[in-house]
Short mmCIF file of C-alpha atoms in Angstrom, two decimals:
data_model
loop_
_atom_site.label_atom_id
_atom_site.label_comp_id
_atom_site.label_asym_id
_atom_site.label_seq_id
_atom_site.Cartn_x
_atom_site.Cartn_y
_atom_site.Cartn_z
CA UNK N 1 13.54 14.65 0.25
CA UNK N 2 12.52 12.43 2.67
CA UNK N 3 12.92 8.73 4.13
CA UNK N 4 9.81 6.43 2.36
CA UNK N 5 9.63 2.45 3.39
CA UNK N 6 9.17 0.52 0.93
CA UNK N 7 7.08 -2.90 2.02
CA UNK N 8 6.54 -5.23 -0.42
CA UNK N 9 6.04 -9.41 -0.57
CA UNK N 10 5.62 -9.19 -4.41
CA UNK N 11 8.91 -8.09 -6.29
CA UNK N 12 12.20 -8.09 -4.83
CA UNK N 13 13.72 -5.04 -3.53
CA UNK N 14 17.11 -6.00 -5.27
CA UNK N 15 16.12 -7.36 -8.83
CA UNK N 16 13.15 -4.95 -9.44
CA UNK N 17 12.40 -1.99 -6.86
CA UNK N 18 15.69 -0.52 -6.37
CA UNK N 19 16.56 -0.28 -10.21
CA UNK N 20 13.61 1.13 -10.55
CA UNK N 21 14.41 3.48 -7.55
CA UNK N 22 17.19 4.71 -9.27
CA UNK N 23 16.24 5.35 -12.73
CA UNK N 24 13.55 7.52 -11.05
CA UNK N 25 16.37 9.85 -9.80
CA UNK N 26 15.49 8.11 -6.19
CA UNK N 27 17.89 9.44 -3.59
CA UNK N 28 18.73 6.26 -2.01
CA UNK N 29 19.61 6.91 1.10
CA UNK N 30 16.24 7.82 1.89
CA UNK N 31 14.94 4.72 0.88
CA UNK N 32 14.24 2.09 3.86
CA UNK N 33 13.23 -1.15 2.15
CA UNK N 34 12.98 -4.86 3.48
CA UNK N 35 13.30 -7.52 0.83
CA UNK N 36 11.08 -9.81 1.72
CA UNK N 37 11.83 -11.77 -1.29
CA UNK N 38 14.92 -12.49 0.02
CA UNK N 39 14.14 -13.23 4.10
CA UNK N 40 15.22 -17.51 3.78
CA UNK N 41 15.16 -17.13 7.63
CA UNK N 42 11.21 -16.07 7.77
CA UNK N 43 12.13 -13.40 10.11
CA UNK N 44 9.99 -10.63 8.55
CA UNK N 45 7.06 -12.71 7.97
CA UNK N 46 6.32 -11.34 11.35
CA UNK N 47 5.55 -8.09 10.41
CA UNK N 48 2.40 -7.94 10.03
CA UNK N 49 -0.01 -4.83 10.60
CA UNK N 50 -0.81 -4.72 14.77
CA UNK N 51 2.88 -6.44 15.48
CA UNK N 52 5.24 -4.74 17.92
CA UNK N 53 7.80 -5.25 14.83
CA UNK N 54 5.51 -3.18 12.79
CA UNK N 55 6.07 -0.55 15.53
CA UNK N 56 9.03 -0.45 16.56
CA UNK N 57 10.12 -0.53 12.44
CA UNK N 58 8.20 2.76 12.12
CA UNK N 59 9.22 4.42 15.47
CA UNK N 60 13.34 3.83 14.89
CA UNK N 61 13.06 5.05 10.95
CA UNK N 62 10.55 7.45 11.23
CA UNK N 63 9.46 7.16 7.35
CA UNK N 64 7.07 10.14 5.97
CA UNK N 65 5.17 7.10 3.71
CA UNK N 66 5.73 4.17 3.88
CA UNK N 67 4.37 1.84 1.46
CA UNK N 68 2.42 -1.87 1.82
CA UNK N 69 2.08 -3.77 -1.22
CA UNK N 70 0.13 -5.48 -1.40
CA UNK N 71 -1.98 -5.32 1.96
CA UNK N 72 -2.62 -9.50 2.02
CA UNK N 73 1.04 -9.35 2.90
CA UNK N 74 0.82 -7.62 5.96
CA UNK N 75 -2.36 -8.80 7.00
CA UNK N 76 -2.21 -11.53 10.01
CA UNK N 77 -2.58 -14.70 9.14
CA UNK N 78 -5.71 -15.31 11.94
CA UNK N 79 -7.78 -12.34 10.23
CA UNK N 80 -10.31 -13.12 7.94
CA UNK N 81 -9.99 -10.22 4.71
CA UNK N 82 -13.88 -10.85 4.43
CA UNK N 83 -14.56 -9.55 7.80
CA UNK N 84 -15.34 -6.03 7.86
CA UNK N 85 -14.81 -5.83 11.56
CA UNK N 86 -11.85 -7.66 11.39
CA UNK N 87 -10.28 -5.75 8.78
CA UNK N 88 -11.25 -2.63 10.57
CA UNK N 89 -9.85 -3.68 13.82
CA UNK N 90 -6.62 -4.57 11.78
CA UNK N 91 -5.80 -1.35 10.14
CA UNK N 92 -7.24 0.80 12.10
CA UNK N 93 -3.83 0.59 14.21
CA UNK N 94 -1.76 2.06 11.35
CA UNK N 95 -3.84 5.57 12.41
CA UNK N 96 -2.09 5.68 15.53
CA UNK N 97 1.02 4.34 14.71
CA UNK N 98 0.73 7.17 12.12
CA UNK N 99 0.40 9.87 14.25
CA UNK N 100 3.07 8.33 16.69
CA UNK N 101 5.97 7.93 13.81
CA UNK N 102 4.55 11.02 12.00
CA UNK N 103 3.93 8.23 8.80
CA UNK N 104 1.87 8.57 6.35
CA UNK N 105 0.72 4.94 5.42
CA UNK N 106 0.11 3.67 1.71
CA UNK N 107 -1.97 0.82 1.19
CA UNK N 108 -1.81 -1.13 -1.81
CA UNK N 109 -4.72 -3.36 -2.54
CA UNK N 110 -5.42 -5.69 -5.44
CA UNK N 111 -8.84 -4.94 -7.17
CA UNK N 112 -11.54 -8.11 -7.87
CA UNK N 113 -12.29 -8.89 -11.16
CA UNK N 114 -15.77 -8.90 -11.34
CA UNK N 115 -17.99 -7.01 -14.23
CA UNK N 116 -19.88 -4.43 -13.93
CA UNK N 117 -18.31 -3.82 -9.92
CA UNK N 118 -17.91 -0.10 -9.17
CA UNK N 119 -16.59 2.12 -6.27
CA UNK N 120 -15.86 0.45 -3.46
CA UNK N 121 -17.32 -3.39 -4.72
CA UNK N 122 -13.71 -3.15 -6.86
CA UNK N 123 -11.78 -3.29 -3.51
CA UNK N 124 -10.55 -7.22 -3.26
CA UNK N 125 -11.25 -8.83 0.13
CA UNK N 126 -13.02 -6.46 2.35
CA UNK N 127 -14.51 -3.22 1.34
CA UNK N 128 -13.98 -2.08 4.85
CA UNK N 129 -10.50 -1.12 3.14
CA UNK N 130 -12.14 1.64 1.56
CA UNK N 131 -14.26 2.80 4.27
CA UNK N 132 -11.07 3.07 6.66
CA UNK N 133 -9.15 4.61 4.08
CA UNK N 134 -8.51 8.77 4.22
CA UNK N 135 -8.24 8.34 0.40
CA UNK N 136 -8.97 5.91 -2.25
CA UNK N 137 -6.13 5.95 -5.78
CA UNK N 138 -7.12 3.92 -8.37
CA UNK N 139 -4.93 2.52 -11.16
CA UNK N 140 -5.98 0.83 -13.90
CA UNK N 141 -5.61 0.35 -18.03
CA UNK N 142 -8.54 2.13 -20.04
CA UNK N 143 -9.84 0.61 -23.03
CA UNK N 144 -7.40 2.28 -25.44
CA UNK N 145 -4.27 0.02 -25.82
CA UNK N 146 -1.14 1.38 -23.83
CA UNK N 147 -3.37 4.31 -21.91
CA UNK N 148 -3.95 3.80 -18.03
CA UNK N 149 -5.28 5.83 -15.44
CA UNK N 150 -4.95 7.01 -11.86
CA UNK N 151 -8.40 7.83 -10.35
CA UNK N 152 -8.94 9.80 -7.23
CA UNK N 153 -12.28 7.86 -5.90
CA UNK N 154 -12.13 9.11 -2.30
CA UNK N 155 -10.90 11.90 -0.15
CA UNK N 156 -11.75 13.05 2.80
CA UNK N 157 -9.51 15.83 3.40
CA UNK N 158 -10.18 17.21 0.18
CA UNK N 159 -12.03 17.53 -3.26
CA UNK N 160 -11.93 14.51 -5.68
CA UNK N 161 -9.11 15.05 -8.41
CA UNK N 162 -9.46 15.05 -11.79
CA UNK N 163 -8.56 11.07 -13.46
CA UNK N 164 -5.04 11.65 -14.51
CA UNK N 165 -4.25 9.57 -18.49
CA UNK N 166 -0.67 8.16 -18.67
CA UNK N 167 0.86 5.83 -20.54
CA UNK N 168 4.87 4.09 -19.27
CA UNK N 169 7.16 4.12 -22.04
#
């Protein structure tokens, strides 16, 4: 077991993740998790990918993973998600920041809705998310009712996986 961060500015880490967490068989005290839901101050809507409290979060904990979700959370406000360079310029600190904290980063990214997209047109925003990526996970629900999916789409360090069929009782 290890220590994962859990970043996320869509479910609160009280009401949702952590019972979750723990019905998993979680070990709790390795999980580092900032509930943004509940920040009335604002004070973490500073960190933000690039921020010095982005570092400095990583460096002290020292997570293996640690997990965004979704990225428009942690994106600064100034960058434009359309912008390829911008995006790229934008995550491409986490790589560093990786190697410094010894984290490996998870990026959770909503997919458009658009027919007939494919690959890396189903990235929302910027498909510069994709092409900075190491590897690409996608979830989704197939067409039979209750089935969903987890599809390896990229990997650089490795051959593509097999799409794994699941359904959450």
């Amino acid at each position: 077991p290890q220590k994962v961060a859990f970043c996320t500015t869509e479910d609160s880490v009280r009401k949702k993740l952590a019972k979750k967490l723990r019905e998993a068989g979680a070990d709790m005290n390795n999980i580092i998790a900032m509930d943004m839901a509940a920040d009335k101050t604002g004070l973490l809507r500073s960190f933000k990918f690039g921020t010095s409290e982005m570092e400095l979060f990583c460096k002290h904990f020292k997570p293996t993973a640690c997990v965004f979700d979704p990225v428009q959370g942690f994106v600064p406000p100034e960058i434009n998600m359309g912008s390829r360079n911008a995006m790229r310029d934008c995550m491409a600190q986490l790589i560093t920041l990786g190697e410094d904290a010894g984290t490996t980063f998870l990026v959770v990214c909503h997919t458009n809705k658009r027919k007939g997209a494919f690959g890396r047109d189903r990235v929302a925003d910027s498909a510069d998310l994709w092409d900075i990526s190491r590897s690409v996970i996608m979830a989704g629900y197939t067409e039979d009712q209750g089935i969903r999916y987890l599809s390896n789409e990229k990997n650089n360090y490795a051959e593509l996986q097999e799409t794994v069929l699941f359904s959450i009782d």
